[in-house]
Coordinates of C-alpha atoms and ligand atoms in Angstrom, one line a residue:
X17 CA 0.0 0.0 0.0
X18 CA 1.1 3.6 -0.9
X19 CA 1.2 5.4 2.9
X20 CA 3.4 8.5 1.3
X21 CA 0.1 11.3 1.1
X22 CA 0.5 13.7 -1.9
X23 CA 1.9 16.6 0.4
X24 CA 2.0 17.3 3.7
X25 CA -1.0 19.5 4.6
X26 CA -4.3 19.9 3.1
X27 CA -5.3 23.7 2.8
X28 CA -7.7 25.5 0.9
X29 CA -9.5 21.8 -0.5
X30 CA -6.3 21.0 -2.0
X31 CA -2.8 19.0 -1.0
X32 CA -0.3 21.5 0.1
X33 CA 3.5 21.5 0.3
X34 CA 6.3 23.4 2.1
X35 CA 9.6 21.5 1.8
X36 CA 11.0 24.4 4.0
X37 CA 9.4 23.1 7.1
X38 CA 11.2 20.7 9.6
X39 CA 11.3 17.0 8.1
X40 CA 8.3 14.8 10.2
X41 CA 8.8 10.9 9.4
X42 CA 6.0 8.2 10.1
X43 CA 7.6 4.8 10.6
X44 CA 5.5 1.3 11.1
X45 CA 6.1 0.4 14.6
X46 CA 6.0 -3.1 14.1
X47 CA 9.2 -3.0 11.8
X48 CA 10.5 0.5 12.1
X49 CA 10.4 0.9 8.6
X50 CA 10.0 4.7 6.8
X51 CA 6.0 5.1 5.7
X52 CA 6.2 8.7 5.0
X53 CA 8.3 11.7 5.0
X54 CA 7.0 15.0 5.9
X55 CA 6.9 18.5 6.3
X56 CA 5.5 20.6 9.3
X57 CA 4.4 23.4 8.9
X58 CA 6.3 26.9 8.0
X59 CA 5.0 29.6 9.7
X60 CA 3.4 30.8 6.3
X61 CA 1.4 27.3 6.3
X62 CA -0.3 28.2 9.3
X63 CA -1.0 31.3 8.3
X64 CA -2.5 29.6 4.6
X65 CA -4.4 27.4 6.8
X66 CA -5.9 30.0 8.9
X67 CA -7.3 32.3 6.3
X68 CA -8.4 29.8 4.6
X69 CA -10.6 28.6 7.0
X70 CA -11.0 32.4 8.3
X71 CA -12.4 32.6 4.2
X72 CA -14.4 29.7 4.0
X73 CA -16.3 30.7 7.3
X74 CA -19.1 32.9 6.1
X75 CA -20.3 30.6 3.0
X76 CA -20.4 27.6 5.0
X77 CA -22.5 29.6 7.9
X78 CA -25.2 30.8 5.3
X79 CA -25.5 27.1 4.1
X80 CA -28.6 25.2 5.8
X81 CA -28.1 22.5 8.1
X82 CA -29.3 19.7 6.1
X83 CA -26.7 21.1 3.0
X84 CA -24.2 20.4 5.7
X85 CA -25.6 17.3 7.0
X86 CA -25.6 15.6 3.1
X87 CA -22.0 16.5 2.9
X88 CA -21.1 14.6 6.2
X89 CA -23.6 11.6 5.6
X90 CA -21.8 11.3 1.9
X91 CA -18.4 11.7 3.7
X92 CA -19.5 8.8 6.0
X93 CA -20.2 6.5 3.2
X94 CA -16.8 7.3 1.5
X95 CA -15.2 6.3 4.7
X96 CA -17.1 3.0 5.3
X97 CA -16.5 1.8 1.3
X98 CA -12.8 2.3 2.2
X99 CA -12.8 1.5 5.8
X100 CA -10.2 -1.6 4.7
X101 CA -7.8 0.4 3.5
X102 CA -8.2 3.0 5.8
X103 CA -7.5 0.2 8.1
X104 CA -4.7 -0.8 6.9
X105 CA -2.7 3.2 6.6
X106 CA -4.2 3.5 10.4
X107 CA -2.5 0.4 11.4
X108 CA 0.7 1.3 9.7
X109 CA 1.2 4.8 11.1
X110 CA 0.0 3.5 15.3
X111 CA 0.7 -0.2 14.7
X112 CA -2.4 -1.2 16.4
X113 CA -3.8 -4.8 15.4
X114 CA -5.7 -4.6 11.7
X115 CA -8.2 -6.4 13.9
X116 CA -9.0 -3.3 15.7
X117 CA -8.6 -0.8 13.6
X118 CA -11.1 -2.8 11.3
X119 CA -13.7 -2.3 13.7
X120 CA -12.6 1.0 16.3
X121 CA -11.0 3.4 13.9
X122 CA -12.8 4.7 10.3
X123 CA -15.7 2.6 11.4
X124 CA -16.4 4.7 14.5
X125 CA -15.1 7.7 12.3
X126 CA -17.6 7.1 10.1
X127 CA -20.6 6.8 12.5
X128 CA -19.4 10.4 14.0
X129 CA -20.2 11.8 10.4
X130 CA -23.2 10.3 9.9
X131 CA -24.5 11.0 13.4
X132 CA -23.7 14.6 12.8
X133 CA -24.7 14.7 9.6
X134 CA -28.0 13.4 10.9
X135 CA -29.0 15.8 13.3
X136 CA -27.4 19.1 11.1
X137 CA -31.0 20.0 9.9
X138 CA -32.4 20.1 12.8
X139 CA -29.8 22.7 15.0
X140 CA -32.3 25.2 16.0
X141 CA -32.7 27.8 19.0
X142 CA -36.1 28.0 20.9
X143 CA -39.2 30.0 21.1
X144 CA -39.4 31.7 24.5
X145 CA -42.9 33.0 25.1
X146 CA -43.2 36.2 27.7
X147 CA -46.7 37.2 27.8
X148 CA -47.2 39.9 25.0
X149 CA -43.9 39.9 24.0
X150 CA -41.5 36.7 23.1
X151 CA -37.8 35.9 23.0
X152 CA -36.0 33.3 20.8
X153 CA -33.0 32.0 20.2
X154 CA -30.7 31.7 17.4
X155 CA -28.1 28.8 17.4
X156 CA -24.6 30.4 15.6
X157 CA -21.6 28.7 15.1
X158 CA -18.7 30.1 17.0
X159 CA -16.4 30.8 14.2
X160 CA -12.8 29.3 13.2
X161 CA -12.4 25.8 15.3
X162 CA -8.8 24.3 16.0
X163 CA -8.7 20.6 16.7
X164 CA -5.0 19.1 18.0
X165 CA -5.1 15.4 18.5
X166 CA -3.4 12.5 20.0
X167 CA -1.4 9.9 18.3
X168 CA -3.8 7.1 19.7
X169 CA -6.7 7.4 17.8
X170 CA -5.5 9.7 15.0
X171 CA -8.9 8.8 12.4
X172 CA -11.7 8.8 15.1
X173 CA -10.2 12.3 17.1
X174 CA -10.2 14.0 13.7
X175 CA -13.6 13.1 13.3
X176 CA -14.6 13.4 16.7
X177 CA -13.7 17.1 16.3
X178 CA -14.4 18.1 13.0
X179 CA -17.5 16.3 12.2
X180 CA -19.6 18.3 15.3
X181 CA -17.7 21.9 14.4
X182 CA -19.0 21.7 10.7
X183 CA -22.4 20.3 11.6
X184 CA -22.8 23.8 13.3
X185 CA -21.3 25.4 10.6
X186 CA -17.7 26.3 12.1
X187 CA -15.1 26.3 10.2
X188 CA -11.7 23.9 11.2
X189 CA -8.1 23.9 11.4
X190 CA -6.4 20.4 12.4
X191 CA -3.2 19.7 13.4
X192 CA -2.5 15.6 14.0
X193 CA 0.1 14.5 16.6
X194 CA 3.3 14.3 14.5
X195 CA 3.7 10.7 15.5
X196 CA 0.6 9.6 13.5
X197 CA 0.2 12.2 10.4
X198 CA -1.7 10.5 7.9
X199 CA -5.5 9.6 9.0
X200 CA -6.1 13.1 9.3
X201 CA -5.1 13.7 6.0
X202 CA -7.4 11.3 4.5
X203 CA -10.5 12.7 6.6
X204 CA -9.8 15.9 4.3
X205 CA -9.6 14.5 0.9
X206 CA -12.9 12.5 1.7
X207 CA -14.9 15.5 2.8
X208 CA -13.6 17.1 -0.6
X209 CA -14.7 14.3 -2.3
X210 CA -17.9 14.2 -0.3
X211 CA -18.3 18.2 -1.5
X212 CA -17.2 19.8 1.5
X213 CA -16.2 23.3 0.2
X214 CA -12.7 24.4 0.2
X215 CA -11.0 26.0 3.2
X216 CA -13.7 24.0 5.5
X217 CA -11.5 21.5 6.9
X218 CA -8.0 22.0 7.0
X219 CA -5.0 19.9 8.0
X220 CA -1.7 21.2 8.8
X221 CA 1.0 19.1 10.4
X222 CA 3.4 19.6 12.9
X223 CA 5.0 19.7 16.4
X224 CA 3.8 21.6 19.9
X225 CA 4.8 24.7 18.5
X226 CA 2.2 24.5 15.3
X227 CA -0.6 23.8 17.7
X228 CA 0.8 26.9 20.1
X229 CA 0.8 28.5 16.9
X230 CA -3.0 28.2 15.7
X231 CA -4.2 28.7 19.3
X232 CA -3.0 32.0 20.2
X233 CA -4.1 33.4 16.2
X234 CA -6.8 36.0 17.7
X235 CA -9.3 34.7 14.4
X236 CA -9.3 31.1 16.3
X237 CA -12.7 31.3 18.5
X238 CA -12.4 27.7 20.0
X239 CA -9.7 25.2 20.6
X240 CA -10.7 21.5 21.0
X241 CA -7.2 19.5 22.2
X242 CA -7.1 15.9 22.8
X243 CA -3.5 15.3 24.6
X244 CA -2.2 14.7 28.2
X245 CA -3.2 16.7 31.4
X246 CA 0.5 18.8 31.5
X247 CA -0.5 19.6 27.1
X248 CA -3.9 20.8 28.0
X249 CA -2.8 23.1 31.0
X250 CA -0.2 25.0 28.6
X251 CA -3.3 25.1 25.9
X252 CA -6.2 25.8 28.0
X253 CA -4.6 28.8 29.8
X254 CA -3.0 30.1 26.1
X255 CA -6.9 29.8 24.9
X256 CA -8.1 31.5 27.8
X257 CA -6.2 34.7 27.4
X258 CA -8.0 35.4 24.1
X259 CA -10.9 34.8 26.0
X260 CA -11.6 31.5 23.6
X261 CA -14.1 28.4 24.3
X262 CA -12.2 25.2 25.0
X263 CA -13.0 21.3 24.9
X264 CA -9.8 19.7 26.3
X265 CA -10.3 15.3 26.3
X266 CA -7.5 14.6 28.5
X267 CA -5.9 11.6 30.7
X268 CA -7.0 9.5 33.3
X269 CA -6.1 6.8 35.7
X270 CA -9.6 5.2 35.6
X271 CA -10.9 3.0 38.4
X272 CA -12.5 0.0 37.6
X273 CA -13.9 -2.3 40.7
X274 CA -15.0 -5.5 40.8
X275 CA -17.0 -7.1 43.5
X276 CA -17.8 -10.4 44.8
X277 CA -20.7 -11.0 42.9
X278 CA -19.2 -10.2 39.4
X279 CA -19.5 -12.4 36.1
X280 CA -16.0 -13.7 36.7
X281 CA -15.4 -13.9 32.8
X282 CA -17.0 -10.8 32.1
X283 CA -15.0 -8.9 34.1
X284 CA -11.8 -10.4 33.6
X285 CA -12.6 -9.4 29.6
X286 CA -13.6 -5.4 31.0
X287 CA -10.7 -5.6 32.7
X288 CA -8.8 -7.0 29.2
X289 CA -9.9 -5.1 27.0
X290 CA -9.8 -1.5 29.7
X291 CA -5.9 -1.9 29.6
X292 CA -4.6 -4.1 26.6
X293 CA -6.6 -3.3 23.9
X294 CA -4.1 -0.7 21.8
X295 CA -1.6 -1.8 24.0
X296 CA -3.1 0.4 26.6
X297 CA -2.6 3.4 24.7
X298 CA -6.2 4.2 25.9
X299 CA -7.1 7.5 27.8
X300 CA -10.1 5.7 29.3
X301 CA -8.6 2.5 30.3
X302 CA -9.2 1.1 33.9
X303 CA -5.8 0.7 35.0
X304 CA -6.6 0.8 38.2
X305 CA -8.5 -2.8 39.1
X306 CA -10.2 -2.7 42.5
X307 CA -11.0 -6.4 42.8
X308 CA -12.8 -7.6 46.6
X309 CA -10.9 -10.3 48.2
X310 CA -13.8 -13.1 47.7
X311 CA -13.5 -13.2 44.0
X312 CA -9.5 -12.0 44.0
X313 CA -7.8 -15.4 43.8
X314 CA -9.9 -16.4 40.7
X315 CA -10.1 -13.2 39.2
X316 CA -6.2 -13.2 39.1
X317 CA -6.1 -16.6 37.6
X318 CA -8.0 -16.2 34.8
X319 CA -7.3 -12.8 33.9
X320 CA -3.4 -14.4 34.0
X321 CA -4.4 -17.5 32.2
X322 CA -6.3 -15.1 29.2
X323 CA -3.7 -12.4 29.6
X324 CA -0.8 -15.3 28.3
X325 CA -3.4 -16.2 25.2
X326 CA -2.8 -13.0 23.7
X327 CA -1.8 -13.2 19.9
X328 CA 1.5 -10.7 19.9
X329 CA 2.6 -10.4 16.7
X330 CA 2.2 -8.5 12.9
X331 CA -0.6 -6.1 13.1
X332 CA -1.0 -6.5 10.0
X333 CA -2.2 -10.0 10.5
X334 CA -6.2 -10.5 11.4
X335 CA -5.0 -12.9 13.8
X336 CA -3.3 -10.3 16.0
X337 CA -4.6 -8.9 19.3
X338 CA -1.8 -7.2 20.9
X339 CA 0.3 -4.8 18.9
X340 CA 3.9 -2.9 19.3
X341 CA 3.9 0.5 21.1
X342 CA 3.5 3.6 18.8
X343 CA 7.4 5.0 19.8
X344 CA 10.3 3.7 21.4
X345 CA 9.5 7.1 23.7
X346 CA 6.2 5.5 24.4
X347 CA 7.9 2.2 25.0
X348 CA 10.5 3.3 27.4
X349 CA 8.0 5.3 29.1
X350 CA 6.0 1.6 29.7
X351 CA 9.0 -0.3 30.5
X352 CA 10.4 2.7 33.3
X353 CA 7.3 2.7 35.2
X354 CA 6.9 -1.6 34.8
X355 CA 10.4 -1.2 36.5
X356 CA 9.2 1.3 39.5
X357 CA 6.1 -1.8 39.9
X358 CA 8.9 -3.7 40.9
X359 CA 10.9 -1.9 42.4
X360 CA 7.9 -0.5 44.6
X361 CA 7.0 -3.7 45.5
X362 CA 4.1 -5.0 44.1
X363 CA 3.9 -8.6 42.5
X364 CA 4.5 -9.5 39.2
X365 CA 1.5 -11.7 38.0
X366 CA 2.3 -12.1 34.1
X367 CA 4.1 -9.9 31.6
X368 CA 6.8 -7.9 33.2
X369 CA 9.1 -5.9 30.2
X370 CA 10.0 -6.3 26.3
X371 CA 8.6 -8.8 24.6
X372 CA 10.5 -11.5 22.5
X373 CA 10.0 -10.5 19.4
X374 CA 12.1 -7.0 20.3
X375 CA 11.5 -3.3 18.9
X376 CA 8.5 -1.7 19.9
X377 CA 6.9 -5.3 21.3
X378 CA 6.3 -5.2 25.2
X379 CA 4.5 -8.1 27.0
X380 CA 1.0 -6.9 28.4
X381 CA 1.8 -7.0 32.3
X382 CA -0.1 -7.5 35.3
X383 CA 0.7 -6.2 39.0
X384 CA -1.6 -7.8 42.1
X385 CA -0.6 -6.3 45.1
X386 CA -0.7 -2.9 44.0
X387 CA -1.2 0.2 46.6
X388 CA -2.6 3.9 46.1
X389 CA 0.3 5.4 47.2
X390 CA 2.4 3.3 44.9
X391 CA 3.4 5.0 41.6
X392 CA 2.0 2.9 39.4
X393 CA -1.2 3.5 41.0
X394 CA -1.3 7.1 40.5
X395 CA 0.4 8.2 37.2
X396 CA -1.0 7.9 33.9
X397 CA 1.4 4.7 32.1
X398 CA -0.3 4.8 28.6
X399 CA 0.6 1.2 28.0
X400 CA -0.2 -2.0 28.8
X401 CA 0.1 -2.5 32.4
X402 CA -2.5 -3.3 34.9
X403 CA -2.6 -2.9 38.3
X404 CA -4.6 -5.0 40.8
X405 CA -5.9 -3.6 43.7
X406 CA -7.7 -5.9 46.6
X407 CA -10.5 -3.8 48.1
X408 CA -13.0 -5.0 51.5
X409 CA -16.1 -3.2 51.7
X410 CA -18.1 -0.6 49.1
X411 CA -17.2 2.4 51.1
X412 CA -13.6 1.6 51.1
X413 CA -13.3 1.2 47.1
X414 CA -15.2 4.2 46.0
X415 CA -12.7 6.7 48.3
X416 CA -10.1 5.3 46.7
X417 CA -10.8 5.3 43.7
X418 CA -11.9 9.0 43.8
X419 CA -8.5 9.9 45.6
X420 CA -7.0 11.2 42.1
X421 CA -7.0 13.9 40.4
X422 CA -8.1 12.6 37.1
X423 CA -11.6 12.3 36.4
X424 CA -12.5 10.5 33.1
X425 CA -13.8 7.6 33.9
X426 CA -14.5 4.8 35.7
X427 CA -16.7 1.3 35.4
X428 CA -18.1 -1.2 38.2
X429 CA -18.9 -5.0 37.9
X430 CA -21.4 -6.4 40.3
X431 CA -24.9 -8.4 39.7
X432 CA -26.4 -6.0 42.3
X433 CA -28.1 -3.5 40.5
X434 CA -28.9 -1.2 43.3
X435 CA -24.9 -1.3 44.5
X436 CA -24.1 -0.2 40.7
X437 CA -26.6 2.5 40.8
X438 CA -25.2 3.6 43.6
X439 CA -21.1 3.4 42.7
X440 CA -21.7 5.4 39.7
X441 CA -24.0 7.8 41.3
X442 CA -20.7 8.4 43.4
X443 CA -17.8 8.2 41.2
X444 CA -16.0 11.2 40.8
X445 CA -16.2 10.9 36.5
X446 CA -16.9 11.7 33.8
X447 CA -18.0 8.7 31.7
X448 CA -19.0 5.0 33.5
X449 CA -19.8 1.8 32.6
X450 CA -21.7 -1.0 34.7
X451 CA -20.9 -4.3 33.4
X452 CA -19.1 -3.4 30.3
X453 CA -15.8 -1.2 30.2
X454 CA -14.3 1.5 27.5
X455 CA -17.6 1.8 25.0
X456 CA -17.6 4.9 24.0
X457 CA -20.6 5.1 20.8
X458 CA -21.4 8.1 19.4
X459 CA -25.1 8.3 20.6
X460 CA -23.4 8.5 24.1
X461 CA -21.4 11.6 25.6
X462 CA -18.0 11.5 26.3
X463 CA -15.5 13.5 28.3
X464 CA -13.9 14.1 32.0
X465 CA -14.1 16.2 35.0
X466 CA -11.3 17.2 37.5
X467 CA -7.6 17.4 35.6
X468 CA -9.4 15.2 32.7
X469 CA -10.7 17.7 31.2
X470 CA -13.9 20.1 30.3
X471 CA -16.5 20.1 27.6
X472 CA -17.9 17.2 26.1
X473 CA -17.1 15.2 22.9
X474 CA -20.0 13.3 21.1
X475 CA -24.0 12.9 20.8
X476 CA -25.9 15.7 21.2
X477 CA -23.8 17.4 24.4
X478 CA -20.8 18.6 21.7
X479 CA -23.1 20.8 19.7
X480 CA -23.4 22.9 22.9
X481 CA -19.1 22.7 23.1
X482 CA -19.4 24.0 18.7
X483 CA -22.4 26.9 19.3
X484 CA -23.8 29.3 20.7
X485 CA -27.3 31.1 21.2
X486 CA -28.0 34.5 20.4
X487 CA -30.8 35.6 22.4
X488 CA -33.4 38.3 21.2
X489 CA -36.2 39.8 22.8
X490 CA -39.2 40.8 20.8
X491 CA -41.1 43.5 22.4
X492 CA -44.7 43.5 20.9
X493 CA -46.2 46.5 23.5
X494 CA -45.6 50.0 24.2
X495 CA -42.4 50.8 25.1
X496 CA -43.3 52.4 28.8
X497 CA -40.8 54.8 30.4
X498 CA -40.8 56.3 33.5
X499 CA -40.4 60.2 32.9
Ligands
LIG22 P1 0.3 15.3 24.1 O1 -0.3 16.0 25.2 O2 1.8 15.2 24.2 O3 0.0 16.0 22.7 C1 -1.3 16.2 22.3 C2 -1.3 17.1 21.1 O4 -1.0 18.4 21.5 C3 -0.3 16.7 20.0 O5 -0.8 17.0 18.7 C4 0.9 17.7 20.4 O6 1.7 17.9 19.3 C5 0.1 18.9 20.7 N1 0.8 19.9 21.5 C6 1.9 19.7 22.4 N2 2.2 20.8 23.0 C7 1.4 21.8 22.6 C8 1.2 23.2 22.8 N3 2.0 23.8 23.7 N4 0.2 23.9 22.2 C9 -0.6 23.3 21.4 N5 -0.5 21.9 21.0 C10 0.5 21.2 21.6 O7 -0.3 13.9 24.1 P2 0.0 12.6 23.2 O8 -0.1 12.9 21.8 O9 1.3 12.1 23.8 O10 -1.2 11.7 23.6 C11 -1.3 11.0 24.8 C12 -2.1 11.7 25.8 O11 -3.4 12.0 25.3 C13 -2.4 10.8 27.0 O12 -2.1 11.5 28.2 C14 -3.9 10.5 26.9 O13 -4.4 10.3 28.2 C15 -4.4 11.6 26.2 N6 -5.6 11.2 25.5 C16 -6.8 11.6 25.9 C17 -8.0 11.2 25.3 C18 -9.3 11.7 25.7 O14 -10.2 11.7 25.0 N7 -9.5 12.2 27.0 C19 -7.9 10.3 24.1 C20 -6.6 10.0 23.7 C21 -5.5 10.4 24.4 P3 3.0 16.9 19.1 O15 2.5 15.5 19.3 O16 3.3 17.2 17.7 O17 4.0 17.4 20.1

């Protein structure tokens, strides 16, 4: 497959080059090989993709919503006809398993387009009736959008961001993590194709200082980052002296507890797929495991026992289920806090460092024994390391697994309905499962409180994050006056 794109940035509905920028190079992570060579973006680049979205904004504005809507709903059928090959670039530049990114990356990609695309036509503000008189509402779109993403999920954050800002009728400047270029880059030559005027959707690449860059431009109205907490601190307060909106999808160190009465299997697969699935590149995982005592021994022995069946191996291969890390920085970041595990004395159940097959290969690794105040516990890993927690009583797991500062979210296993009511009812996050862990579909709202972030991604709550209401009061009386 060809993963070298035309040029480096997509501005103005068209491929764009600057060979003057600094050189950015996507490797494979499974093999370290070259997939594409680069350009960020030259200070003129940014300022291209700016005014061209700064252009764009008033004609896309004045178009109806369900002219908008067609454009995304065509855009999402582009996407789904291609979703194999799609796939396949995806896998190449994160080196996540071609059986995931068959089913988690386009795919869910694709239903963010349609979803917004769905509901474009029928944006409105409200009728406010006042006697005589009457107020309404007009929904507007805020302006010129930036979106910065993560290297993670570098298809589904694009569309995550820019399918909700154009449903409004904003206009959107993208910058993709430099580790994973490329999906971004398709998103815009498929809204093209779908008859997304140009200058809509724009994609520039480049490092930290590119996405510093297009949030302090005083024509940017909104910033939407997906990163880590000490990223969106530095963006949020740059965005917040030009007095801009924010939506900042941040990290977590999510609890996930599991008492007594669990579905053994079914929790041992939560807990699986909460902290190995991308090899735990996840912001949502559950890495923290709060498992009761009653059900600890044989929740460790199957999730050991499953844990040593993972297929490790070619992503490219439909058999795989565990994939290399996306950079050897994101490797050695794994393997330095798997060595403070050890070192701070928890057990080593499986896993434990590099996998055989060398490079960017680790083996997914499980601690038991695990304490809050141990670091594992507390930091963010971003790969695939779990750690078991034993917990006693109800009271006792919920404080602990508030005592944080990230808030994203945060899942619960028990048969007792009323117990899972009331864990969720009283965890401190933003997004929970009962029974199930890390689904995140589009009808549903996603996001964080505390350090994990503010503003909401997804289903109906992100049109609130990509508008706003003009108010306007009708007076239908005299005007009385008193002198
Ligand atoms: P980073 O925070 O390092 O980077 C995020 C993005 O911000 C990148 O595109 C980065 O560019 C850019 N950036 C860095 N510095 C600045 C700056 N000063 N101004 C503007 N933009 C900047 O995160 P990673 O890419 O390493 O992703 C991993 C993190 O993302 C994890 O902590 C994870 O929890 C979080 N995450 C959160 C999700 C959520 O929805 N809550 C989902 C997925 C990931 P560059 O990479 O080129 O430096």
């Amino acid at each position: 497959m060809d993963t070298q794109p035309t040029a480096s940035h997509y501005i103005g509905g068209r491929p764009t080059e600057d060979t003057a920028g600094a050189p950015l190079v996507s490797f494979y992570p499974a093999t370290g090989a070259e997939i594409a060579r680069l350009h960020a973006a030259t200070p003129a680049v940014v300022e291209q993709a700016l005014s061209a979205a700064e252009t764009a904004r008033a004609g896309w504005a004045a178009m109806t919503g369900s002219e908008r809507g067609r454009i995304l709903r065509r855009a999402a059928e582009i996407m789904r006809d291609r979703n194999r090959d799609l796939s396949i670039l995806e896998t190449m530049d994160t080196g996540k398993p071609l059986q995931e990114t068959l089913v988690a990356d386009a795919a869910s990609g694709a239903d963010c387009l349609e979803y917004f695309g769905a509901i474009a036509a029928g944006l409105t503000g409200e009728h406010i009736p006042l006697g005589a008189d009457f107020a309404y509402t007009i929904r507007e779109p805020l302006g010129l959008c930036v979106g910065i993403g993560a290297w993670n999920y570098p298809t589904q954050i694009a569309c995550w961001k820019a399918a909700p800002a154009l449903a409004c009728g904003n206009t959107m400047v993208f910058k993709p993590s430099e580790v994973t270029p490329l999906g971004a880059l398709k998103l815009a030559e498929i809204l093209t194709e779908a008859g997304l005027p140009a200058g809509v959707f724009n994609v520039v690449q480049g490092f930290g200082e590119v996405g510093a860059a297009l949030v302090a431009d005083p024509r940017v109205a909104k910033v939407s980052l997906t990163g880590s907490v000490p990223t969106g601190r530095k963006v949020y307060a740059a965005a917040a002296a030009g007095m801009k909106n924010v939506t900042m999808e941040l990290g977590g160190k999510s609890p996930l507890i599991v008492f007594d009465d669990a579905n053994l299997e079914d929790a041992v697969s939560a807990a699986i797929n909460g902290n190995f699935y991308s090899s735990g590149q996840v912001c949502s995982n559950g890495t923290r495991v709060f498992v009761q005592k009653g059900i600890l021994p044989s929740f460790l022995d199957r999730l050991k026992a499953r844990t040593e069946a993972a297929t490790i191996g070619d992503p490219l291969d439909e058999a795989t289920n565990f994939g290399p890390m996306v950079s050897e920085a994101q490797r050695d970041i794994a393997l330095a806090y798997i060595a403070k595990g050890v070192e701070e004395g928890a057990r080593l159940v499986t896993g434990g460092g590099a996998h055989a097959l060398g490079g960017l290969f680790l083996e997914p690794t499980v601690f038991a024994e695990v304490t809050d105040e141990m670091t594992i516990a507390r930091e963010e890993i971003f790969g695939p390391v779990m750690s078991v927690l034993a917990f006693e009583t109800e009271e006792e797991a919920l404080a602990r697994a508030n005592a944080t500062e990230f808030g994203l979210a945060a899942g619960v296993f028990t048969r007792d309905l009323a117990r899972a009511h009331r864990v969720v009812a009283a965890f401190e996050a933003g997004t929970c499962w009962i029974n199930t862990y890390n689904l995140t579909p589009i009808e549903m709202p996603f996001g964080g409180v505390k350090a994990s972030g503010v503003g909401r991604e997804n289903a109906h709550a992100a049109i609130d994050h990509y508008s706003q209401l003009k108010s306007v009061y009708v007076g239908m009386t005299p005007v009385e006056a008193p002198f």
